[in-house]
Amino acid sequence: MLIALCSVKGSPGVTTVAVALAVKWPQAESTRRLVAEVDPAGGDLAMRFGLPVTPGLVSLAAAARRTHDPAVAWGHTQPLLSDVRVLLAPPGGTHARAALSTLATAPGGPLLPAVARDPAVVVLADCGRVDPGSPAEVIARRADALVLVTGTLGDDLAHTAARLGELARWTPRPGLLLTGDGYPTADVERELGIPAIGRFPHDPAAAATLSGHRPPPGRRGSGGLAHQAAVLARTLAGPASPVASPSANAPGSVPGVPAQQVRHQPGGAAITPPRPGPHLLLPAQPSPQVSDPLSNGHQPSVAGKEPSE
């Protein structure tokens, strides 16, 4: 299974989400789990965990010129946490983008989707910010599921709204994951027109561990991040659930995210969930009706609070 994780603005915690899902993946003892850094801006995990960047994405790109065998990819990975393997990207965007471009144009296509076709393998591809023309798009479009990670402030949501319809068509199972202090989940769902698949809580100690950093002094993990990661991992690993419409009586609105902009693409085509059938969008959890946009009934998320991407 190939799961692509991405954002469209800022650093809402894509890398932390990818690692957390890999660590908490169900039936881990019988599943090979790989976090693949395919962010064209470069990787962070080598620096955070004190690992060499080779073997990694660059060496795999060189090998992909000579072989189509997906098994070769494992020889370019390194151990990370809890038996999770990682394909490390170099920290510099120039080298990472060049390696991704080589993989994208390799004979037979990029190797990672082929690796993920093994039913006993899950590949979590950290695509970073998917700007138009990103070389990671080739991998994301071949994913079984795509998780769009976004903050919940007005500017985050405006950028998300602008590309939501496009990204939802990349894979058969798109999902919207919320992070960060901001507007209530119900408001976000109403304005964007789709339910979220979850909202990650603020857990700086757990986030630091997943990012290769020491936990903040005197701070102990609440368990919230690990719990939500486990819930989302089970959702992704299992069959898709029917989509639910966002709450019709959700309170408030999201300034800067006009409903017409969100619900309509250029030309008047409505931005709606994928047509009926298997997909990732799930029924949303009810949110309390509150007026304070920073008191949303959820724990604050990892975004903006921890040192991950």
mmCIF file of C-alpha atoms in Angstrom:
data_model
loop_
_atom_site.group_PDB
_atom_site.id
_atom_site.type_symbol
_atom_site.label_atom_id
_atom_site.label_comp_id
_atom_site.label_asym_id
_atom_site.label_seq_id
_atom_site.Cartn_x
_atom_site.Cartn_y
_atom_site.Cartn_z
ATOM 1 C CA MET A 1 0.000 0.000 0.000
ATOM 2 C CA LEU A 2 1.282 3.451 -0.919
ATOM 3 C CA ILE A 3 0.076 6.436 1.104
ATOM 4 C CA ALA A 4 1.159 9.902 0.022
ATOM 5 C CA LEU A 5 1.185 12.702 2.587
ATOM 6 C CA CYS A 6 1.492 16.317 1.543
ATOM 7 C CA SER A 7 0.635 19.928 2.267
ATOM 8 C CA VAL A 8 0.022 22.990 0.136
ATOM 9 C CA LYS A 9 1.347 25.677 2.488
ATOM 10 C CA GLY A 10 3.790 26.008 5.353
ATOM 11 C CA SER A 11 4.870 23.123 7.581
ATOM 12 C CA PRO A 12 1.775 21.632 9.202
ATOM 13 C CA GLY A 13 3.584 18.489 10.392
ATOM 14 C CA VAL A 14 3.670 16.197 7.337
ATOM 15 C CA THR A 15 6.907 14.481 8.354
ATOM 16 C CA THR A 16 5.760 13.911 11.924
ATOM 17 C CA VAL A 17 2.443 12.494 10.687
ATOM 18 C CA ALA A 18 4.239 10.099 8.332
ATOM 19 C CA VAL A 19 6.535 8.777 11.054
ATOM 20 C CA ALA A 20 3.701 8.532 13.589
ATOM 21 C CA LEU A 21 1.551 6.508 11.189
ATOM 22 C CA ALA A 22 4.435 4.155 10.416
ATOM 23 C CA VAL A 23 5.173 3.581 14.111
ATOM 24 C CA LYS A 24 1.494 2.995 14.947
ATOM 25 C CA TRP A 25 0.602 0.953 11.861
ATOM 26 C CA PRO A 26 -1.595 -2.044 12.772
ATOM 27 C CA GLN A 27 -0.193 -5.566 12.503
ATOM 28 C CA ALA A 28 3.287 -4.089 12.508
ATOM 29 C CA GLU A 29 4.868 -7.467 13.207
ATOM 30 C CA SER A 30 3.718 -8.735 9.798
ATOM 31 C CA THR A 31 4.029 -5.513 7.803
ATOM 32 C CA ARG A 32 7.184 -3.949 6.414
ATOM 33 C CA ARG A 33 6.852 -0.212 6.999
ATOM 34 C CA LEU A 34 8.794 2.377 5.047
ATOM 35 C CA VAL A 35 8.797 6.148 5.441
ATOM 36 C CA ALA A 36 10.054 7.609 2.164
ATOM 37 C CA GLU A 37 11.230 11.222 2.100
ATOM 38 C CA VAL A 38 10.272 12.381 -1.377
ATOM 39 C CA ASP A 39 10.001 16.078 -0.546
ATOM 40 C CA PRO A 40 11.664 18.052 -3.376
ATOM 41 C CA ALA A 41 12.723 20.664 -0.798
ATOM 42 C CA GLY A 42 14.937 18.032 0.856
ATOM 43 C CA GLY A 43 14.684 15.762 3.862
ATOM 44 C CA ASP A 44 14.921 16.394 7.599
ATOM 45 C CA LEU A 45 15.060 12.978 9.221
ATOM 46 C CA ALA A 46 18.771 12.323 8.605
ATOM 47 C CA MET A 47 19.697 15.465 10.513
ATOM 48 C CA ARG A 48 17.108 14.918 13.236
ATOM 49 C CA PHE A 49 18.116 11.322 13.947
ATOM 50 C CA GLY A 50 21.832 11.709 13.277
ATOM 51 C CA LEU A 51 21.822 9.363 10.289
ATOM 52 C CA PRO A 52 23.992 9.497 7.168
ATOM 53 C CA VAL A 53 22.143 10.524 4.025
ATOM 54 C CA THR A 54 23.642 7.574 2.159
ATOM 55 C CA PRO A 55 22.211 5.088 1.468
ATOM 56 C CA GLY A 56 19.034 6.942 0.642
ATOM 57 C CA LEU A 57 17.050 8.636 -2.090
ATOM 58 C CA VAL A 58 20.085 9.670 -4.129
ATOM 59 C CA SER A 59 21.626 6.193 -4.173
ATOM 60 C CA LEU A 60 18.225 4.655 -5.013
ATOM 61 C CA ALA A 61 17.828 7.037 -7.939
ATOM 62 C CA ALA A 62 21.199 5.893 -9.274
ATOM 63 C CA ALA A 63 20.214 2.242 -8.858
ATOM 64 C CA ALA A 64 16.879 2.809 -10.601
ATOM 65 C CA ARG A 65 18.767 3.554 -13.803
ATOM 66 C CA ARG A 66 20.069 0.002 -13.834
ATOM 67 C CA THR A 67 17.233 -2.158 -12.478
ATOM 68 C CA HIS A 68 13.448 -2.343 -12.344
ATOM 69 C CA ASP A 69 13.433 -4.752 -9.392
ATOM 70 C CA PRO A 70 11.476 -3.116 -6.524
ATOM 71 C CA ALA A 71 13.343 -5.254 -3.983
ATOM 72 C CA VAL A 72 16.457 -3.181 -4.578
ATOM 73 C CA ALA A 73 14.829 -0.228 -2.796
ATOM 74 C CA TRP A 74 15.200 -1.836 0.625
ATOM 75 C CA GLY A 75 18.978 -1.820 0.266
ATOM 76 C CA HIS A 76 18.851 1.985 0.216
ATOM 77 C CA THR A 77 16.855 2.332 3.439
ATOM 78 C CA GLN A 78 17.957 2.661 7.066
ATOM 79 C CA PRO A 79 16.370 1.773 10.420
ATOM 80 C CA LEU A 80 14.438 4.544 12.131
ATOM 81 C CA LEU A 81 12.029 3.717 14.995
ATOM 82 C CA SER A 82 10.133 0.570 16.017
ATOM 83 C CA ASP A 83 11.433 -1.489 13.084
ATOM 84 C CA VAL A 84 10.354 1.225 10.658
ATOM 85 C CA ARG A 85 12.700 1.741 7.720
ATOM 86 C CA VAL A 86 13.340 5.147 6.183
ATOM 87 C CA LEU A 87 14.413 6.263 2.719
ATOM 88 C CA LEU A 88 16.336 9.432 3.487
ATOM 89 C CA ALA A 89 16.449 12.453 1.229
ATOM 90 C CA PRO A 90 19.424 14.814 1.339
ATOM 91 C CA PRO A 91 18.784 18.094 3.165
ATOM 92 C CA GLY A 92 19.484 20.201 0.090
ATOM 93 C CA GLY A 93 16.608 20.792 -2.284
ATOM 94 C CA THR A 94 18.841 20.715 -5.361
ATOM 95 C CA HIS A 95 20.007 17.139 -4.808
ATOM 96 C CA ALA A 96 16.609 15.922 -3.593
ATOM 97 C CA ARG A 97 14.804 17.351 -6.612
ATOM 98 C CA ALA A 98 17.368 15.871 -9.000
ATOM 99 C CA ALA A 99 17.029 12.429 -7.388
ATOM 100 C CA LEU A 100 13.233 12.605 -7.551
ATOM 101 C CA SER A 101 13.311 13.621 -11.181
ATOM 102 C CA THR A 102 15.547 10.638 -11.938
ATOM 103 C CA LEU A 103 13.164 8.277 -10.129
ATOM 104 C CA ALA A 104 10.146 9.769 -11.890
ATOM 105 C CA THR A 105 11.661 9.170 -15.313
ATOM 106 C CA ALA A 106 13.193 5.767 -14.554
ATOM 107 C CA PRO A 107 12.331 2.988 -17.033
ATOM 108 C CA GLY A 108 9.138 1.366 -15.839
ATOM 109 C CA GLY A 109 8.271 4.318 -13.607
ATOM 110 C CA PRO A 110 9.313 5.167 -10.042
ATOM 111 C CA LEU A 111 10.192 2.172 -7.892
ATOM 112 C CA LEU A 112 8.263 3.142 -4.758
ATOM 113 C CA PRO A 113 4.789 2.334 -6.123
ATOM 114 C CA ALA A 114 6.132 -1.055 -7.170
ATOM 115 C CA VAL A 115 7.547 -1.618 -3.678
ATOM 116 C CA ALA A 116 4.142 -0.789 -2.204
ATOM 117 C CA ARG A 117 2.314 -3.317 -4.364
ATOM 118 C CA ASP A 118 3.500 -6.043 -2.001
ATOM 119 C CA PRO A 119 0.477 -6.698 0.295
ATOM 120 C CA ALA A 120 2.823 -7.022 3.267
ATOM 121 C CA VAL A 121 4.335 -3.558 2.708
ATOM 122 C CA VAL A 122 3.132 -0.055 3.474
ATOM 123 C CA VAL A 123 5.050 2.931 2.096
ATOM 124 C CA LEU A 124 4.332 6.333 3.607
ATOM 125 C CA ALA A 125 5.625 8.886 1.119
ATOM 126 C CA ASP A 126 6.382 12.279 2.673
ATOM 127 C CA CYS A 127 5.841 14.496 -0.377
ATOM 128 C CA GLY A 128 6.218 17.742 1.543
ATOM 129 C CA ARG A 129 4.597 20.793 -0.030
ATOM 130 C CA VAL A 130 3.244 19.837 -3.438
ATOM 131 C CA ASP A 131 3.626 22.999 -5.460
ATOM 132 C CA PRO A 132 2.460 22.786 -9.084
ATOM 133 C CA GLY A 133 5.041 20.858 -11.061
ATOM 134 C CA SER A 134 6.516 19.122 -8.001
ATOM 135 C CA PRO A 135 8.492 16.001 -8.997
ATOM 136 C CA ALA A 136 6.784 14.248 -6.063
ATOM 137 C CA GLU A 137 3.479 14.513 -7.941
ATOM 138 C CA VAL A 138 4.338 11.452 -10.020
ATOM 139 C CA ILE A 139 4.541 9.359 -6.856
ATOM 140 C CA ALA A 140 1.504 10.969 -5.207
ATOM 141 C CA ARG A 141 -0.671 10.292 -8.251
ATOM 142 C CA ARG A 142 0.176 6.580 -8.028
ATOM 143 C CA ALA A 143 -0.726 6.358 -4.337
ATOM 144 C CA ASP A 144 -3.572 4.240 -3.025
ATOM 145 C CA ALA A 145 -4.494 7.082 -0.674
ATOM 146 C CA LEU A 146 -3.500 10.713 -0.294
ATOM 147 C CA VAL A 147 -3.554 12.569 3.028
ATOM 148 C CA LEU A 148 -3.583 16.344 2.670
ATOM 149 C CA VAL A 149 -2.299 17.834 5.926
ATOM 150 C CA THR A 150 -3.330 21.412 6.660
ATOM 151 C CA GLY A 151 -3.303 23.932 9.444
ATOM 152 C CA THR A 152 -6.592 25.538 10.424
ATOM 153 C CA LEU A 153 -5.859 29.254 10.300
ATOM 154 C CA GLY A 154 -7.492 31.344 7.607
ATOM 155 C CA ASP A 155 -4.463 31.572 5.323
ATOM 156 C CA ASP A 156 -3.813 27.810 5.577
ATOM 157 C CA LEU A 157 -7.393 27.050 4.600
ATOM 158 C CA ALA A 158 -7.476 29.561 1.758
ATOM 159 C CA HIS A 159 -4.493 27.846 0.129
ATOM 160 C CA THR A 160 -5.997 24.411 0.794
ATOM 161 C CA ALA A 161 -9.317 25.445 -0.723
ATOM 162 C CA ALA A 162 -7.631 26.678 -3.878
ATOM 163 C CA ARG A 163 -6.200 23.222 -4.665
ATOM 164 C CA LEU A 164 -8.587 20.888 -2.882
ATOM 165 C CA GLY A 165 -10.482 19.812 -5.983
ATOM 166 C CA GLU A 166 -7.290 19.163 -7.953
ATOM 167 C CA LEU A 167 -5.632 17.077 -5.242
ATOM 168 C CA ALA A 168 -8.824 15.091 -4.558
ATOM 169 C CA ARG A 169 -8.613 13.726 -8.098
ATOM 170 C CA TRP A 170 -5.062 12.466 -7.745
ATOM 171 C CA THR A 171 -6.015 9.252 -5.938
ATOM 172 C CA PRO A 172 -9.172 7.200 -5.355
ATOM 173 C CA ARG A 173 -8.956 7.786 -1.587
ATOM 174 C CA PRO A 174 -8.224 11.420 -0.699
ATOM 175 C CA GLY A 175 -8.442 12.597 2.896
ATOM 176 C CA LEU A 176 -8.079 15.897 4.743
ATOM 177 C CA LEU A 177 -6.142 15.840 8.038
ATOM 178 C CA LEU A 178 -6.272 18.940 10.236
ATOM 179 C CA THR A 179 -3.510 20.159 12.544
ATOM 180 C CA GLY A 180 -2.862 23.283 14.541
ATOM 181 C CA ASP A 181 -4.709 25.855 16.615
ATOM 182 C CA GLY A 182 -7.325 27.630 14.574
ATOM 183 C CA TYR A 183 -10.921 27.373 13.520
ATOM 184 C CA PRO A 184 -13.231 24.636 14.833
ATOM 185 C CA THR A 185 -13.271 21.428 12.847
ATOM 186 C CA ALA A 186 -16.984 21.816 12.086
ATOM 187 C CA ASP A 187 -16.375 25.267 10.584
ATOM 188 C CA VAL A 188 -13.520 23.982 8.433
ATOM 189 C CA GLU A 189 -15.603 21.061 7.170
ATOM 190 C CA ARG A 190 -18.523 23.309 6.339
ATOM 191 C CA GLU A 191 -16.419 25.849 4.460
ATOM 192 C CA LEU A 192 -14.386 23.269 2.531
ATOM 193 C CA GLY A 193 -17.417 21.099 1.877
ATOM 194 C CA ILE A 194 -15.898 17.804 3.057
ATOM 195 C CA PRO A 195 -15.395 16.059 6.397
ATOM 196 C CA ALA A 196 -11.925 15.716 7.866
ATOM 197 C CA ILE A 197 -10.413 12.310 8.570
ATOM 198 C CA GLY A 198 -8.992 13.544 11.869
ATOM 199 C CA ARG A 199 -7.260 16.268 13.804
ATOM 200 C CA PHE A 200 -3.896 15.657 15.444
ATOM 201 C CA PRO A 201 -3.515 16.985 18.994
ATOM 202 C CA HIS A 202 -0.693 19.050 20.413
ATOM 203 C CA ASP A 203 1.686 16.629 22.145
ATOM 204 C CA PRO A 204 5.139 18.244 22.146
ATOM 205 C CA ALA A 205 6.898 15.388 23.938
ATOM 206 C CA ALA A 206 5.614 12.736 21.522
ATOM 207 C CA ALA A 207 6.221 14.999 18.535
ATOM 208 C CA ALA A 208 9.789 15.613 19.637
ATOM 209 C CA THR A 209 10.455 11.882 19.934
ATOM 210 C CA LEU A 210 9.003 11.233 16.478
ATOM 211 C CA SER A 211 11.138 14.058 15.114
ATOM 212 C CA GLY A 212 14.389 12.808 16.625
ATOM 213 C CA HIS A 213 14.527 15.595 19.214
ATOM 214 C CA ARG A 214 14.646 15.497 22.984
ATOM 215 C CA PRO A 215 11.279 16.128 24.634
ATOM 216 C CA PRO A 216 10.897 19.605 26.157
ATOM 217 C CA PRO A 217 12.238 19.734 29.746
ATOM 218 C CA GLY A 218 9.603 18.804 32.260
ATOM 219 C CA ARG A 219 7.053 17.859 29.593
ATOM 220 C CA ARG A 220 5.603 14.378 29.418
ATOM 221 C CA GLY A 221 3.655 13.074 26.472
ATOM 222 C CA SER A 222 -0.110 13.118 26.894
ATOM 223 C CA GLY A 223 -0.545 10.112 24.619
ATOM 224 C CA GLY A 224 -2.903 12.091 22.414
ATOM 225 C CA LEU A 225 -0.674 12.158 19.361
ATOM 226 C CA ALA A 226 0.085 8.437 19.580
ATOM 227 C CA HIS A 227 -3.596 7.618 20.036
ATOM 228 C CA GLN A 228 -4.753 9.696 17.077
ATOM 229 C CA ALA A 229 -1.973 8.272 14.913
ATOM 230 C CA ALA A 230 -3.066 4.745 15.798
ATOM 231 C CA VAL A 231 -6.702 5.560 14.991
ATOM 232 C CA LEU A 232 -5.801 7.084 11.631
ATOM 233 C CA ALA A 233 -3.427 4.218 10.805
ATOM 234 C CA ARG A 234 -6.219 1.696 11.391
ATOM 235 C CA THR A 235 -8.497 3.742 9.162
ATOM 236 C CA LEU A 236 -5.962 3.845 6.348
ATOM 237 C CA ALA A 237 -5.142 0.150 6.667
ATOM 238 C CA GLY A 238 -8.785 -0.893 6.623
ATOM 239 C CA PRO A 239 -11.588 -0.620 4.083
ATOM 240 C CA ALA A 240 -12.903 2.840 3.262
ATOM 241 C CA SER A 241 -16.012 4.113 5.014
ATOM 242 C CA PRO A 242 -18.919 5.929 3.405
ATOM 243 C CA VAL A 243 -18.563 9.661 3.185
ATOM 244 C CA ALA A 244 -20.633 11.903 5.452
ATOM 245 C CA SER A 245 -21.696 15.419 4.673
ATOM 246 C CA PRO A 246 -20.348 18.191 6.895
ATOM 247 C CA SER A 247 -22.632 19.458 9.596
ATOM 248 C CA ALA A 248 -25.296 21.777 8.214
ATOM 249 C CA ASN A 249 -25.553 23.738 11.449
ATOM 250 C CA ALA A 250 -21.840 24.215 12.043
ATOM 251 C CA PRO A 251 -21.215 27.559 13.762
ATOM 252 C CA GLY A 252 -19.297 30.545 12.471
ATOM 253 C CA SER A 253 -17.301 30.925 9.298
ATOM 254 C CA VAL A 254 -13.699 31.070 8.192
ATOM 255 C CA PRO A 255 -12.690 34.586 7.094
ATOM 256 C CA GLY A 256 -10.524 34.536 3.995
ATOM 257 C CA VAL A 257 -12.098 31.313 2.735
ATOM 258 C CA PRO A 258 -15.178 32.439 0.782
ATOM 259 C CA ALA A 259 -17.707 29.664 0.268
ATOM 260 C CA GLN A 260 -17.893 30.355 -3.466
ATOM 261 C CA GLN A 261 -14.119 30.051 -3.791
ATOM 262 C CA VAL A 262 -14.084 26.829 -1.814
ATOM 263 C CA ARG A 263 -17.015 25.047 -3.350
ATOM 264 C CA HIS A 264 -16.477 25.996 -6.956
ATOM 265 C CA GLN A 265 -13.573 25.600 -9.280
ATOM 266 C CA PRO A 266 -12.984 27.924 -12.255
ATOM 267 C CA GLY A 267 -15.744 27.271 -14.729
ATOM 268 C CA GLY A 268 -18.313 26.571 -12.041
ATOM 269 C CA ALA A 269 -17.558 22.910 -11.349
ATOM 270 C CA ALA A 270 -18.419 22.131 -7.752
ATOM 271 C CA ILE A 271 -15.663 20.803 -5.501
ATOM 272 C CA THR A 272 -17.279 17.723 -4.016
ATOM 273 C CA PRO A 273 -16.038 14.437 -2.541
ATOM 274 C CA PRO A 274 -15.221 11.706 -5.066
ATOM 275 C CA ARG A 275 -18.153 9.886 -6.673
ATOM 276 C CA PRO A 276 -19.715 7.084 -4.607
ATOM 277 C CA GLY A 277 -17.402 4.167 -4.072
ATOM 278 C CA PRO A 278 -14.361 3.304 -1.963
ATOM 279 C CA HIS A 279 -12.585 6.355 -0.694
ATOM 280 C CA LEU A 280 -10.994 7.677 2.434
ATOM 281 C CA LEU A 281 -13.255 10.518 3.539
ATOM 282 C CA LEU A 282 -14.923 9.551 6.795
ATOM 283 C CA PRO A 283 -17.769 10.744 8.979
ATOM 284 C CA ALA A 284 -16.584 13.686 11.047
ATOM 285 C CA GLN A 285 -16.639 13.706 14.804
ATOM 286 C CA PRO A 286 -19.057 16.318 16.207
ATOM 287 C CA SER A 287 -17.451 19.514 17.458
ATOM 288 C CA PRO A 288 -18.853 21.746 20.204
ATOM 289 C CA GLN A 289 -20.334 25.050 19.109
ATOM 290 C CA VAL A 290 -17.942 27.686 20.334
ATOM 291 C CA SER A 291 -17.204 31.220 19.276
ATOM 292 C CA ASP A 292 -13.498 31.399 20.088
ATOM 293 C CA PRO A 293 -11.581 30.176 17.003
ATOM 294 C CA LEU A 294 -8.742 28.958 19.226
ATOM 295 C CA SER A 295 -11.004 26.947 21.532
ATOM 296 C CA ASN A 296 -12.273 24.340 19.146
ATOM 297 C CA GLY A 297 -13.066 21.336 21.253
ATOM 298 C CA HIS A 298 -9.875 19.572 20.156
ATOM 299 C CA GLN A 299 -6.470 19.559 21.697
ATOM 300 C CA PRO A 300 -4.146 21.926 19.805
ATOM 301 C CA SER A 301 -2.244 20.022 17.187
ATOM 302 C CA VAL A 302 1.403 19.468 16.496
ATOM 303 C CA ALA A 303 1.600 22.176 13.865
ATOM 304 C CA GLY A 304 3.405 25.311 14.841
ATOM 305 C CA LYS A 305 4.302 23.806 18.185
ATOM 306 C CA GLU A 306 6.937 21.241 17.467
ATOM 307 C CA PRO A 307 10.104 21.052 15.453
ATOM 308 C CA SER A 308 8.837 18.768 12.742
ATOM 309 C CA GLU A 309 7.880 19.677 9.249
#
